Structure formats: C-alpha cells, structure tokens
CSV table of C-alpha atoms and ligand atoms in Angstrom, one decimal:
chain,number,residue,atom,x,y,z
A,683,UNK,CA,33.9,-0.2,24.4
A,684,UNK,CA,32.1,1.9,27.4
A,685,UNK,CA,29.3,1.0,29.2
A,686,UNK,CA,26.8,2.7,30.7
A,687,UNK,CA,24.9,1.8,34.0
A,688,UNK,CA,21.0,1.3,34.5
A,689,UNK,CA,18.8,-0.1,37.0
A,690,UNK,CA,15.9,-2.7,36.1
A,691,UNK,CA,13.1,-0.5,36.2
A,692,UNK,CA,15.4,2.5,33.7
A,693,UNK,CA,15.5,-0.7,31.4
A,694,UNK,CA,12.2,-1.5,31.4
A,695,UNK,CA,11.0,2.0,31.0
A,696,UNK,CA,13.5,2.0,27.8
A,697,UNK,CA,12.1,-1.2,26.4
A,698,UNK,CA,8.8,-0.1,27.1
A,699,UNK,CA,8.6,3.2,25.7
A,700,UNK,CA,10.3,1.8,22.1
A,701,UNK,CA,8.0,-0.9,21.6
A,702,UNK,CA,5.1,1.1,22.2
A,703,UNK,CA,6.7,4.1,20.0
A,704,UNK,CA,6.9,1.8,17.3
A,705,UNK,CA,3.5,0.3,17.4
A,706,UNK,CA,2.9,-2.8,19.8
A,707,UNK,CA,0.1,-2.8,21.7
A,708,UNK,CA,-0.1,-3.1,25.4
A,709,UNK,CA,0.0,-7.2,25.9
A,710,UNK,CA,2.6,-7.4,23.0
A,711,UNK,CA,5.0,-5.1,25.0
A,712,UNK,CA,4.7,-6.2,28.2
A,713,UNK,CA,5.3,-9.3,26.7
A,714,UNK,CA,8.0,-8.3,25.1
A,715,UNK,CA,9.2,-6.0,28.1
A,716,UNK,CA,9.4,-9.1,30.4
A,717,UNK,CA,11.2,-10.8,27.8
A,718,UNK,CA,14.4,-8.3,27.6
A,719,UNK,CA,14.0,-7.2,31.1
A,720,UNK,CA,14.4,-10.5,32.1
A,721,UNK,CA,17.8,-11.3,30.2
A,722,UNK,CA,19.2,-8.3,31.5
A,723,UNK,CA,18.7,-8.8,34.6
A,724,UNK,CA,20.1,-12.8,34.5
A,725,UNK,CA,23.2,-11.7,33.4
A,726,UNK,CA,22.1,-12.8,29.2
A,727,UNK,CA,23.4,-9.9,27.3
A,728,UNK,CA,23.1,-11.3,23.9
A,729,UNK,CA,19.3,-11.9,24.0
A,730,UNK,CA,17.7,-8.4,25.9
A,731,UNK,CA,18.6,-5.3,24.7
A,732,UNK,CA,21.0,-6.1,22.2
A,733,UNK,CA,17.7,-7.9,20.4
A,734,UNK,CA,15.6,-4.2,20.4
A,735,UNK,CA,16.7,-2.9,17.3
A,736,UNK,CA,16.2,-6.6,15.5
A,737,UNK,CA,12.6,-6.2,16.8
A,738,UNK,CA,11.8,-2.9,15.7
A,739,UNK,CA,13.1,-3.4,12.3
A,740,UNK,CA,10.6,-6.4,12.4
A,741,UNK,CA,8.0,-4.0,13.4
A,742,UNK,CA,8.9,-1.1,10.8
A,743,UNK,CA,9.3,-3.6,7.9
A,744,UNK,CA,6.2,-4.8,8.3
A,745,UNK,CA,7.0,-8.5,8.8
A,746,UNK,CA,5.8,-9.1,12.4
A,747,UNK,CA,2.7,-7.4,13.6
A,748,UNK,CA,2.8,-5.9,16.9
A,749,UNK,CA,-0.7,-6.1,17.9
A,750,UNK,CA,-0.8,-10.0,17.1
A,751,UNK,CA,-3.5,-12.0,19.1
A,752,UNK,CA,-2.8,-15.4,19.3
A,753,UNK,CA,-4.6,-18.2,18.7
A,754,UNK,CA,-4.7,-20.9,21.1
A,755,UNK,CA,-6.6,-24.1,20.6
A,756,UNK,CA,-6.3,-27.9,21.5
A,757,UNK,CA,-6.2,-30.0,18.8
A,758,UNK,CA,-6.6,-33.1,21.3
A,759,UNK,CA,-6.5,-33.5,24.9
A,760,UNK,CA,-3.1,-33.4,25.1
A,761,UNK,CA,-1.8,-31.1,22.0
A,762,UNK,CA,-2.1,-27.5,22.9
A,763,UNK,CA,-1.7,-25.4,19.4
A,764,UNK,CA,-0.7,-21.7,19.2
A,765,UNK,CA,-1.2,-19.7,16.2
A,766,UNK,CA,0.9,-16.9,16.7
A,767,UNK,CA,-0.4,-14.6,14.0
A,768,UNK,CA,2.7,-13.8,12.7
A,769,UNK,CA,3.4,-11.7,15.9
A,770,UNK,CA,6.9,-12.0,18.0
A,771,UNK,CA,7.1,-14.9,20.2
A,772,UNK,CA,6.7,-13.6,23.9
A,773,UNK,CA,2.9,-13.3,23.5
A,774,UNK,CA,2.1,-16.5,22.5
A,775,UNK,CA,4.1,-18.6,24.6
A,776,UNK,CA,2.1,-16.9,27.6
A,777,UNK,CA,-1.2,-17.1,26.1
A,778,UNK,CA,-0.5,-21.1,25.5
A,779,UNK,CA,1.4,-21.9,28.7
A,780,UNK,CA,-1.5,-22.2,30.9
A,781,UNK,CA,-3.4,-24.2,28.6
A,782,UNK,CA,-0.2,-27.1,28.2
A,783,UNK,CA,0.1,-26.4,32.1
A,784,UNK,CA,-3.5,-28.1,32.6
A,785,UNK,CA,-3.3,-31.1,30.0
A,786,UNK,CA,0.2,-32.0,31.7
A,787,UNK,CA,-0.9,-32.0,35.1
A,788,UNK,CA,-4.1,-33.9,34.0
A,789,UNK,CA,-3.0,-36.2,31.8
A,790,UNK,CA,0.5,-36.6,32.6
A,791,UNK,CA,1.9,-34.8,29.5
A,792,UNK,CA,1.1,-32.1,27.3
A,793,UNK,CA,2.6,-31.2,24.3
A,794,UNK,CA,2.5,-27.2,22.1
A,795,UNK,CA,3.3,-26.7,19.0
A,796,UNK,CA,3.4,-22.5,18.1
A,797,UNK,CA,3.6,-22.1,14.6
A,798,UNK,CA,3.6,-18.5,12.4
A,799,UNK,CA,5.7,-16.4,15.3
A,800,UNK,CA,8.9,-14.8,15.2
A,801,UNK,CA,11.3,-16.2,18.4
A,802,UNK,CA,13.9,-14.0,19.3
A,803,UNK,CA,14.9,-14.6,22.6
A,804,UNK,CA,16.4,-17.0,25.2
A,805,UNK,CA,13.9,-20.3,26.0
A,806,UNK,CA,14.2,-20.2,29.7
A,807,UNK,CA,11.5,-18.0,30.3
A,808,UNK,CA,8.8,-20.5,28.7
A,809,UNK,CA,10.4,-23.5,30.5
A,810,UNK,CA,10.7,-22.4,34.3
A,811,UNK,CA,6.7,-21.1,33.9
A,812,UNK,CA,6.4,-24.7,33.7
A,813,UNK,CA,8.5,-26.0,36.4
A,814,UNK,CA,7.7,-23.3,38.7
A,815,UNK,CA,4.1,-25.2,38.2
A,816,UNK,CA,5.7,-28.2,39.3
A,817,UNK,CA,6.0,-29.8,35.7
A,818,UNK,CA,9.4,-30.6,33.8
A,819,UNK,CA,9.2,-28.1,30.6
A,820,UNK,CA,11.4,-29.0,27.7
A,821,UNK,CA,11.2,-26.2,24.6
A,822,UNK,CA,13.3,-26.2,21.3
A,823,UNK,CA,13.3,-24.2,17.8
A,824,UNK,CA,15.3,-23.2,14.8
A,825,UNK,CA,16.4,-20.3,13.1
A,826,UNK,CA,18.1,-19.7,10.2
A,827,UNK,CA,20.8,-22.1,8.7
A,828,UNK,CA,23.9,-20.6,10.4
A,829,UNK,CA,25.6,-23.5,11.6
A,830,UNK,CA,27.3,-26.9,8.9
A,831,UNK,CA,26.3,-30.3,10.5
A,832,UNK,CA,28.9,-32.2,11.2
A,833,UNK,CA,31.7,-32.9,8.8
A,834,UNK,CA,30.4,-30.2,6.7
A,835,UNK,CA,31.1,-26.6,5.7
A,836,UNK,CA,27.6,-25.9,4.4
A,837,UNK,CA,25.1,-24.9,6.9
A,838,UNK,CA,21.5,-26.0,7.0
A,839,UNK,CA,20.9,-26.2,11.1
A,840,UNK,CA,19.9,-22.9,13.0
A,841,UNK,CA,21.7,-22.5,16.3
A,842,UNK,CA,18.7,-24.2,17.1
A,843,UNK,CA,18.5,-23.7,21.0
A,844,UNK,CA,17.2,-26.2,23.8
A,845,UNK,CA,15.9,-25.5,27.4
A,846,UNK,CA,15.1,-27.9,29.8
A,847,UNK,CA,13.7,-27.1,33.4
A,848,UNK,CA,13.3,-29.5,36.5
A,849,UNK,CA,11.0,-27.8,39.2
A,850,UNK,CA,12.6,-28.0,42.9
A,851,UNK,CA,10.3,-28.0,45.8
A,852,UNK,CA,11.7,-24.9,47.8
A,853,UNK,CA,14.9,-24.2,45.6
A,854,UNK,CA,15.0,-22.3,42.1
A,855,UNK,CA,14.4,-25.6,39.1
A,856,UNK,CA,17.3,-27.0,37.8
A,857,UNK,CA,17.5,-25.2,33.9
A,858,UNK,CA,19.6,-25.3,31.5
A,859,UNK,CA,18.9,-23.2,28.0
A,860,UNK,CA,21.6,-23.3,25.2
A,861,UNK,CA,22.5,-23.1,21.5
A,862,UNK,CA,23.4,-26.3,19.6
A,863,UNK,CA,25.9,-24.0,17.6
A,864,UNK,CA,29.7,-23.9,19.6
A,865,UNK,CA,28.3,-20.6,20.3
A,866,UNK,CA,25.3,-18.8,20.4
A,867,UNK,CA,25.2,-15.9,17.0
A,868,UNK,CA,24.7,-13.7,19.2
A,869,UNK,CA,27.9,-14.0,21.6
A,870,UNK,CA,29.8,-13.9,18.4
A,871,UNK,CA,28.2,-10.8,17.5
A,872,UNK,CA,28.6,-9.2,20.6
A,873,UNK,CA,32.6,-10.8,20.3
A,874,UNK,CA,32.6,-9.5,17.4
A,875,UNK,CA,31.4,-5.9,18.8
A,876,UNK,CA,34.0,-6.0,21.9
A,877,UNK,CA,36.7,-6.8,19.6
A,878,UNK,CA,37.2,-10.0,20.9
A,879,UNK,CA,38.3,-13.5,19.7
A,880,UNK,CA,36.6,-16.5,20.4
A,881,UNK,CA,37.6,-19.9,20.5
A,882,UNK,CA,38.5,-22.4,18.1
A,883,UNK,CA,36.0,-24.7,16.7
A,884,UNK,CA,33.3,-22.0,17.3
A,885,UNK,CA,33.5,-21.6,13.7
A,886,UNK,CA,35.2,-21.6,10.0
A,887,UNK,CA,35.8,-18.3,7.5
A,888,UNK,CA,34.4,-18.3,4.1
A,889,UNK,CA,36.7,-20.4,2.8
A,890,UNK,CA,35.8,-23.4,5.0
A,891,UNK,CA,39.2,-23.0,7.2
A,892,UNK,CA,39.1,-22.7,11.3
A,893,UNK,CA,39.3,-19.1,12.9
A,894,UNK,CA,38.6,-17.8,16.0
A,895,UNK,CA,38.1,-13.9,14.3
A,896,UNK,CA,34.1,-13.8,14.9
A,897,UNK,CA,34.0,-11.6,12.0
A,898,UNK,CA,34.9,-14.1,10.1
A,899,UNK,CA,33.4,-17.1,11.4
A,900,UNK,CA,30.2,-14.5,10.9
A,901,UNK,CA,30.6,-14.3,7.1
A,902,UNK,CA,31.2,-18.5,7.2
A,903,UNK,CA,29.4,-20.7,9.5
A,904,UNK,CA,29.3,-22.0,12.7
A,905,UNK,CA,30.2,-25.5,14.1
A,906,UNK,CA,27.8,-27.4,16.0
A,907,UNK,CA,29.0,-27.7,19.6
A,908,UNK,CA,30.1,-31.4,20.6
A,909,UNK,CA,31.0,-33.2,17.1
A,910,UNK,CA,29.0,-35.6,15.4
A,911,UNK,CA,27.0,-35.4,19.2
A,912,UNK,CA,25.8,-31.9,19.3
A,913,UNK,CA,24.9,-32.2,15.5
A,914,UNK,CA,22.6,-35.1,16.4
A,915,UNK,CA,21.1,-32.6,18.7
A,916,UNK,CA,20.8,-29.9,16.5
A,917,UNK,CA,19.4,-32.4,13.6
A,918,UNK,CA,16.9,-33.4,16.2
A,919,UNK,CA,15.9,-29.8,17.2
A,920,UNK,CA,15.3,-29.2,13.8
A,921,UNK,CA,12.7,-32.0,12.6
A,922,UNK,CA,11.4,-31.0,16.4
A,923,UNK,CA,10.9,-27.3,15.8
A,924,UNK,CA,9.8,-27.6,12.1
A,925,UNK,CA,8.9,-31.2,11.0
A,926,UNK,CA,6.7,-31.7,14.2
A,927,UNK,CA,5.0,-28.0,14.3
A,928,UNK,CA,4.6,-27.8,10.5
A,929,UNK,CA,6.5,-24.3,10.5
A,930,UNK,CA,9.7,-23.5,8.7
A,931,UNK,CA,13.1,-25.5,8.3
A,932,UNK,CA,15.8,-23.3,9.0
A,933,UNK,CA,16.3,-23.1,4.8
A,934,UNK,CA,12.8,-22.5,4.2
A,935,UNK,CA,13.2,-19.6,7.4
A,936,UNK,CA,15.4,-17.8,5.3
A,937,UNK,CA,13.4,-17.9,2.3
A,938,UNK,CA,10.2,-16.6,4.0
A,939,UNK,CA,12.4,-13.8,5.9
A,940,UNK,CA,12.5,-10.3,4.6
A,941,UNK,CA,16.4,-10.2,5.9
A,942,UNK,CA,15.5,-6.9,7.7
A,943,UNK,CA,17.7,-8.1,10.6
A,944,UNK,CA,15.0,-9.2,13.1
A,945,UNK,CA,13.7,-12.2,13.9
A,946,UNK,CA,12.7,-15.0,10.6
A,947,UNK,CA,9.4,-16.9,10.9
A,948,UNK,CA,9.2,-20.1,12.9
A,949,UNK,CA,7.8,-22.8,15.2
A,950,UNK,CA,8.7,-23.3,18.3
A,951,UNK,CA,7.9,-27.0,20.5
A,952,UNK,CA,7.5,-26.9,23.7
A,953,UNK,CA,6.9,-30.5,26.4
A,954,UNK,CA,5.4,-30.3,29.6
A,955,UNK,CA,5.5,-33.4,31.8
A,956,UNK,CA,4.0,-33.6,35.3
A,957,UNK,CA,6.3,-36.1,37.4
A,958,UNK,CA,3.6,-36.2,40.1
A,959,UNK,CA,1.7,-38.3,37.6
A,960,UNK,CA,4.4,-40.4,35.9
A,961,UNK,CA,6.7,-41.2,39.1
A,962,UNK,CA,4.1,-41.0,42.0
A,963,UNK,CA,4.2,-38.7,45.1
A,964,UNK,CA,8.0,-39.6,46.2
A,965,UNK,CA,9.5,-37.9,42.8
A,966,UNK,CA,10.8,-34.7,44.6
A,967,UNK,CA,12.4,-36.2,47.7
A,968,UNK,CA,14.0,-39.0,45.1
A,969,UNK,CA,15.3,-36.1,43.1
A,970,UNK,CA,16.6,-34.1,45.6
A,971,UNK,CA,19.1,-36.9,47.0
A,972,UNK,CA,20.3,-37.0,43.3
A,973,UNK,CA,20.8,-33.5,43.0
A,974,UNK,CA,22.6,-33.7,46.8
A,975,UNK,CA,24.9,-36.2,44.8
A,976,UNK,CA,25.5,-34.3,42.0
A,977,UNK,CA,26.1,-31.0,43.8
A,978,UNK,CA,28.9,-33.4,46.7
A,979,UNK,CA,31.0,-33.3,43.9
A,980,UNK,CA,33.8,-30.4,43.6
A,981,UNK,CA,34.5,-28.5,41.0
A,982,UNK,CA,30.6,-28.8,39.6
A,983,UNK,CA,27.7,-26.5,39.6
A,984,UNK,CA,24.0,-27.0,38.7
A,985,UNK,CA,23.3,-25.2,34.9
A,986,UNK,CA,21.0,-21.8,35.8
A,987,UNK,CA,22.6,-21.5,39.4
A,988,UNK,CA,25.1,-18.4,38.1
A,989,UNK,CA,21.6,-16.8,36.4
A,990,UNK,CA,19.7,-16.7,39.0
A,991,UNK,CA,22.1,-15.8,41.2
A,992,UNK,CA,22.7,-13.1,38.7
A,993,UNK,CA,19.0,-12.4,39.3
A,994,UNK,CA,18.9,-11.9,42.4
A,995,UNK,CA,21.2,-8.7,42.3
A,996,UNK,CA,19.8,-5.5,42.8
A,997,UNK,CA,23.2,-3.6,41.3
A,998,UNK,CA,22.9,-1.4,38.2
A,999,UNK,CA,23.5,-3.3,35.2
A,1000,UNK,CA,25.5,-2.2,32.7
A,1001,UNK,CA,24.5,-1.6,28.8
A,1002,UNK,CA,27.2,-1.2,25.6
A,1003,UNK,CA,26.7,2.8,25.3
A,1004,UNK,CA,26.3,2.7,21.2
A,1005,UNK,CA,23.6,0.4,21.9
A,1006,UNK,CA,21.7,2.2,24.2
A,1007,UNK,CA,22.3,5.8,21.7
A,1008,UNK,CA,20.5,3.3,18.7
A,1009,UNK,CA,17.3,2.7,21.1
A,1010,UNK,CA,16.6,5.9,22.5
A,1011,UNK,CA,17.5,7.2,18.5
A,1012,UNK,CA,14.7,4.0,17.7
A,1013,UNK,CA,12.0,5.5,20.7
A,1014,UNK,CA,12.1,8.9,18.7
A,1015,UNK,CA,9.8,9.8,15.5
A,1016,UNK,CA,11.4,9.2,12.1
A,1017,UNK,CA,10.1,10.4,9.0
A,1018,UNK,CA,6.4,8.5,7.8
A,1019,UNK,CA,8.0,7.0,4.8
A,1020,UNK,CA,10.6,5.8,7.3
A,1021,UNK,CA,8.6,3.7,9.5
A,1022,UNK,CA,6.6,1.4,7.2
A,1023,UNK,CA,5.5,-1.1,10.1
A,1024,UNK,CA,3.3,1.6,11.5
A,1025,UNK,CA,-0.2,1.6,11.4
B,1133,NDP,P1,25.6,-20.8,27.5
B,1133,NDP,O1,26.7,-21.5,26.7
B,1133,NDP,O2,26.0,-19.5,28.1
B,1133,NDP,O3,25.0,-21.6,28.6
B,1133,NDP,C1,24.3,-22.8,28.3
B,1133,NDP,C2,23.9,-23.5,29.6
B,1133,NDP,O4,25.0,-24.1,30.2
B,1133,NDP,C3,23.2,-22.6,30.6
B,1133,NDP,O5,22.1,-23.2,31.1
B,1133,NDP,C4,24.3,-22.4,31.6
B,1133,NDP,O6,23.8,-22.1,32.9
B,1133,NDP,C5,25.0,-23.7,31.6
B,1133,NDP,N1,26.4,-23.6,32.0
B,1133,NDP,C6,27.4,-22.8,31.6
B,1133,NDP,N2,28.5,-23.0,32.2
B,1133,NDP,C7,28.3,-24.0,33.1
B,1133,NDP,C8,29.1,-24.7,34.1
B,1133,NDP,N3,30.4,-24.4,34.3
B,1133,NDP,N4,28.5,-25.7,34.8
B,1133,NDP,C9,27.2,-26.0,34.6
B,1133,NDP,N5,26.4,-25.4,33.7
B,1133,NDP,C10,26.9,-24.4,33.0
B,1133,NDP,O7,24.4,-20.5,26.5
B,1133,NDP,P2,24.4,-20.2,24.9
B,1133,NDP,O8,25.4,-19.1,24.7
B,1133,NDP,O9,24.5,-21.5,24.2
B,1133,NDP,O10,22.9,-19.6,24.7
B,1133,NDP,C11,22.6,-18.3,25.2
B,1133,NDP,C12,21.2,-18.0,25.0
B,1133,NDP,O11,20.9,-17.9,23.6
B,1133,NDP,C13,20.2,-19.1,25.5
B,1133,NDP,O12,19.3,-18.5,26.4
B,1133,NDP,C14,19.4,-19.5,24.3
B,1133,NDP,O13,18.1,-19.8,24.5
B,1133,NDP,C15,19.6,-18.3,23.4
B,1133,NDP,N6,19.4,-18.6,22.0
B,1133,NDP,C16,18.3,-18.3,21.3
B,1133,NDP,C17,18.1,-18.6,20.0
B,1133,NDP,C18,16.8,-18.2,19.3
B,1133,NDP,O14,16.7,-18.5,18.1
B,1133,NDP,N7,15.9,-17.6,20.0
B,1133,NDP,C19,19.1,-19.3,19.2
B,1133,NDP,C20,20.3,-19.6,20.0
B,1133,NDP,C21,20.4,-19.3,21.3
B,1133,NDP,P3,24.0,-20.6,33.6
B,1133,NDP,O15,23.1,-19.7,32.8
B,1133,NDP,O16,23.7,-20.8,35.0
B,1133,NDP,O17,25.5,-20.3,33.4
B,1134,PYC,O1,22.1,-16.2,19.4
B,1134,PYC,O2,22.0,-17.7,17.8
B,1134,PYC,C1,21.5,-16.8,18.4
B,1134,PYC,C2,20.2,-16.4,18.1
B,1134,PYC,C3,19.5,-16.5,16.9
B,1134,PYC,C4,18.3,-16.0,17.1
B,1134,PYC,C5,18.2,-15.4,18.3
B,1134,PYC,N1,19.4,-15.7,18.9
C-alpha cells in the first residue's frame, strides 16, 4: 500500500473539481466538499475520499441528482421536515439545521426528520452545528441490511450509525459518532484494502462461522457491536431512522437501490435540545464539574478529543495512492454513453 501526501486545500480542490465535473451544482458541492474535507482532515479515512467514487457512480447512474434543492418545511412548531429530493445528504442537513436550531432554542426541543436523500458520510458534522449553537444534537440513520441482530446470521440492521454532541462553553462539545455494527463497513473495506485482519466478533463468513478475514466477513455479515446491547441500539436506530421519518428500512433500502455502489435512499433523524431551557441557566457550569470528574480519571479520554485534535493539525495528510489515480481518472471526461447521470 503507498500513500501519497496532500494538504487540505489540494483535497478540496480534488473534491471540488470531481463533483462539479460530474454535474453537481455549486451548493451541492460545497456541500459535499465540506463533507469529505472535513473527514480528512479529522483523521476519518473511511468516510472522505474513500466515499468519491461511491458518489459519482450515484451521480452517473442517475440515482441521486446533483442539483437537488431541498425542501424544508415545519410540519408543527417543533417538527422541522426536509425533503431532500433525492439529492445526497450534505445539502439538506444544512438547509434544515438552522430551522431545528430555532424551534429548539424556542421551544426547548426540536425534532427533523429528512426523508428521500442519500447519506453517505460520518454524522458529526450535523451534530456539532448544533452544539456549537449551544443545543445537545443527537442524529441517527440506516443503511442497508449489513449487519445479523443478535443471535442471528441473517442481517436486517444497517450499520446504522449514532452521533451525539454536548456543547462546551469555551472547549470543543463532547461528541461521539459511531456505527452500531462491531465495525463500521467501511473500516473493513479499507482493512480489507490494506490487507489487514480485523478482530474477532467484527463479523462471520458466508457460512455463518467467526473470522477476522474482512473479505470474508464482507461476503457474510457483520455483528452488532456490544451483544444483545448494541443490537438493541441498532433495532432502535432503525424504527428511529425509518419508522419515525417514513423513509426506507434497511431491507426496503436495498430494494429501492440501483446497487451502483453509492449511497441507497434513506431517512435520516436528527434531535436538537436546548439545556438552557430544560435545566435553567446553571446547566454548563453543572456539566463542566462532571466532565472535570470524568476526565480525573486515568486511563480515560473524552470520545471526539483524538478528532479534533486531529483537526487541528496543519501537516499533509496522506491519501491510499490507487485511490487518488480513480478520482483524478473520475474528474476527466468519459465517453457520453458513459456518464448517464449527466445532464
Ligand atoms: P469509531 O469506532 O472509530 O469511534 C466511535 C466513537 O468512539 C468516536 O466518537 C470516537 O471518538 C470514540 N472513541 C474511540 N476510541 C475511544 C476511546 N479510547 N475513548 C473514548 N472514546 C473513544 O467509529 P466507527 O468506526 O464506528 O464509525 C466511523 C464513522 O463511520 C462515524 O463517523 C460514523 O458516522 C460513520 N458511519 C456512517 C454510516 C452511514 O451510513 N453514513 C454508517 C456507519 C458509520 P474519536 O473520534 O475522538 O476517537
Ligand atoms: O461505514 O458502515 C459504513 C457506511 C455505510 C454507509 C456509509 N458508511
């Protein structure tokens, strides 16, 4: 495996120039541009660059329009509803987060629900908007069934991520953002890449047994993380995602898809809560002597300290070299009858 070193702005200009090349309009790639950029630069290889070529399949298939406008209305005061007319994700969690901002901080909580998008990207991004407004952001969705509940070899569950943010007054929020799968599909693709084994319980072969060969676990299924416990959570992110939005199940994701290897159509749900209103004036100072607590005791770390000190670095960061050949190859012309997503 070889890498090859870029700075920020090289990425973005990458990213930029092979969305547009393949028919987004401007707010759909910077959209999308913030998106990748902003996994790259925290450190979160398996959800920025290595998505491109997933999204410009997407785009050349036909399945997600990159000029989508989405739709944002409120269905009551405190139920903010996005259409996102069946464009990728990025755009219409933006348009929709100020919107869920307001009804939190007036009435206490707001709620989202973004339904006819295609998500294909880590959750933090939609969370800490909200707590760097001073709200506690709580976002979940599904995928495609990938993963047995517990006790099973079947799967029905997504790796049906959750992200929850905690805004600090003069510190980064407290975040966490994770797959309910072992792992997330994407590490054991990029394992899978590397040459790499992962660890058992991520997953079983084809035949139902353990393995830690990612190849394998990739033609079988993956284990929920946490037992019977994470499978409760990823049961719940489902009915969350799809039973309270009204989008897809991860089952009925994969029969909608077109399989062209990008992202399926989905809901996403996303909570905003404003602890100004539901524990009074005092909340931060009482949270902070907690997180003092918490952070007294060795051998711990808050979750979303290593990204964004990962953030913070202005190094080079360095990008699988095969990859980067497929997205300049994907930036170039290809042949009309190639490049069916194209207007
Ligand atoms: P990880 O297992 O890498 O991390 C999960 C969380 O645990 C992070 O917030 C991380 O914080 C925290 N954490 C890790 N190690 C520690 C530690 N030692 N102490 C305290 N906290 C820790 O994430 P996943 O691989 O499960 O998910 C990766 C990404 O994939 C996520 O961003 C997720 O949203 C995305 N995803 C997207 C999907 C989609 O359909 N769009 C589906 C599935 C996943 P830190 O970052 O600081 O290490
Ligand atoms: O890593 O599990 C994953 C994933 C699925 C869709 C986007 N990321």
């Amino acid at each position: 495996m070889a890498e090859i070193e870029l700075s920020l702005a090289e990425i973005e200009s990458l990213v930029e120039r092979v969305f547009k090349s393949n028919g987004c309009d401007d707010s759909n790639t910077e959209a999308l541009v913030r998106t990748v950029v902003s996994a790259e630069r925290d450190g979160c290889i398996s959800h920025g660059l290595f998505r491109v070529p997933g999204y410009v399949a997407s785009l050349r298939s036909r399945k997600v329009d990159g000029k989508a406008e989405p739709q944002v209305s409120k269905k009551t005061p405190a139920l903010i509803q996005v259409d996102g007319k069946s464009g990728f994700a990025p755009l219409a969690i933006e348009r929709g987060i100020p919107e869920l901002a307001s009804a939190a901080k007036l009435l206490g909580i707001g709620i989202m629900t973004i339904r006819n998008s295609h998500h294909f990207a880590a959750l933090w991004p939609e969370v800490e908007s909200l707590a760097s407004q001073q709200l506690i952001g709580i976002a979940c969705l599904n995928y495609m069934p990938v993963v047995a509940p517990f006790g099973g070899k079947a799967p029905l569950f997504g790796t049906n991520p959750i992200a929850f943010a905690w805004p600090r007054e003069n510190n980064t929020p407290l975040v966490f953002d994770m797959a309910t799968s072992a792992m997330a599909q994407g590490e054991v693709q990029i394992a899978d890449r590397d040459g790499l084994s992962v660890p058992l319980g991520t997953g079983l072969d084809a035949h139902g047994n353990m393995s830690t060969n990612p190849r394998d676990i990739l033609d079988g299924v993956l284990l929920p993380f946490g037992g019977y416990k994470g499978s409760a959570i990823a049961l719940m992110v489902e009915l969350l995602a799809a039973g309270a939005t009204g989008d897809h199940f991860s089952y009925e994701a994969e029969q909608a898809d077109n399989c062209d290897g990008g992202p399926p159509p989905g809901g996403e749900l996303i909570i905003a809560i404003s602890p100004e209103v539901t524990a009074g004036p005092d909340w931060s100072r009482h949270c902070e002597d907690f997180f003092t607590r918490f952070e007294a005791i060795d051998g711990t770390r808050l979750p979303g300290m290593r990204r964004h000190r990962l953030r913070d670095g202005t190094e080079n960061r360095c990008v699988n070299d095969l990859l980067l050949e497929r997205i300049e190859q994907l930036c170039r012309p290809v042949a009309q009858n190639d490049r069916p997503g194209l207007a």
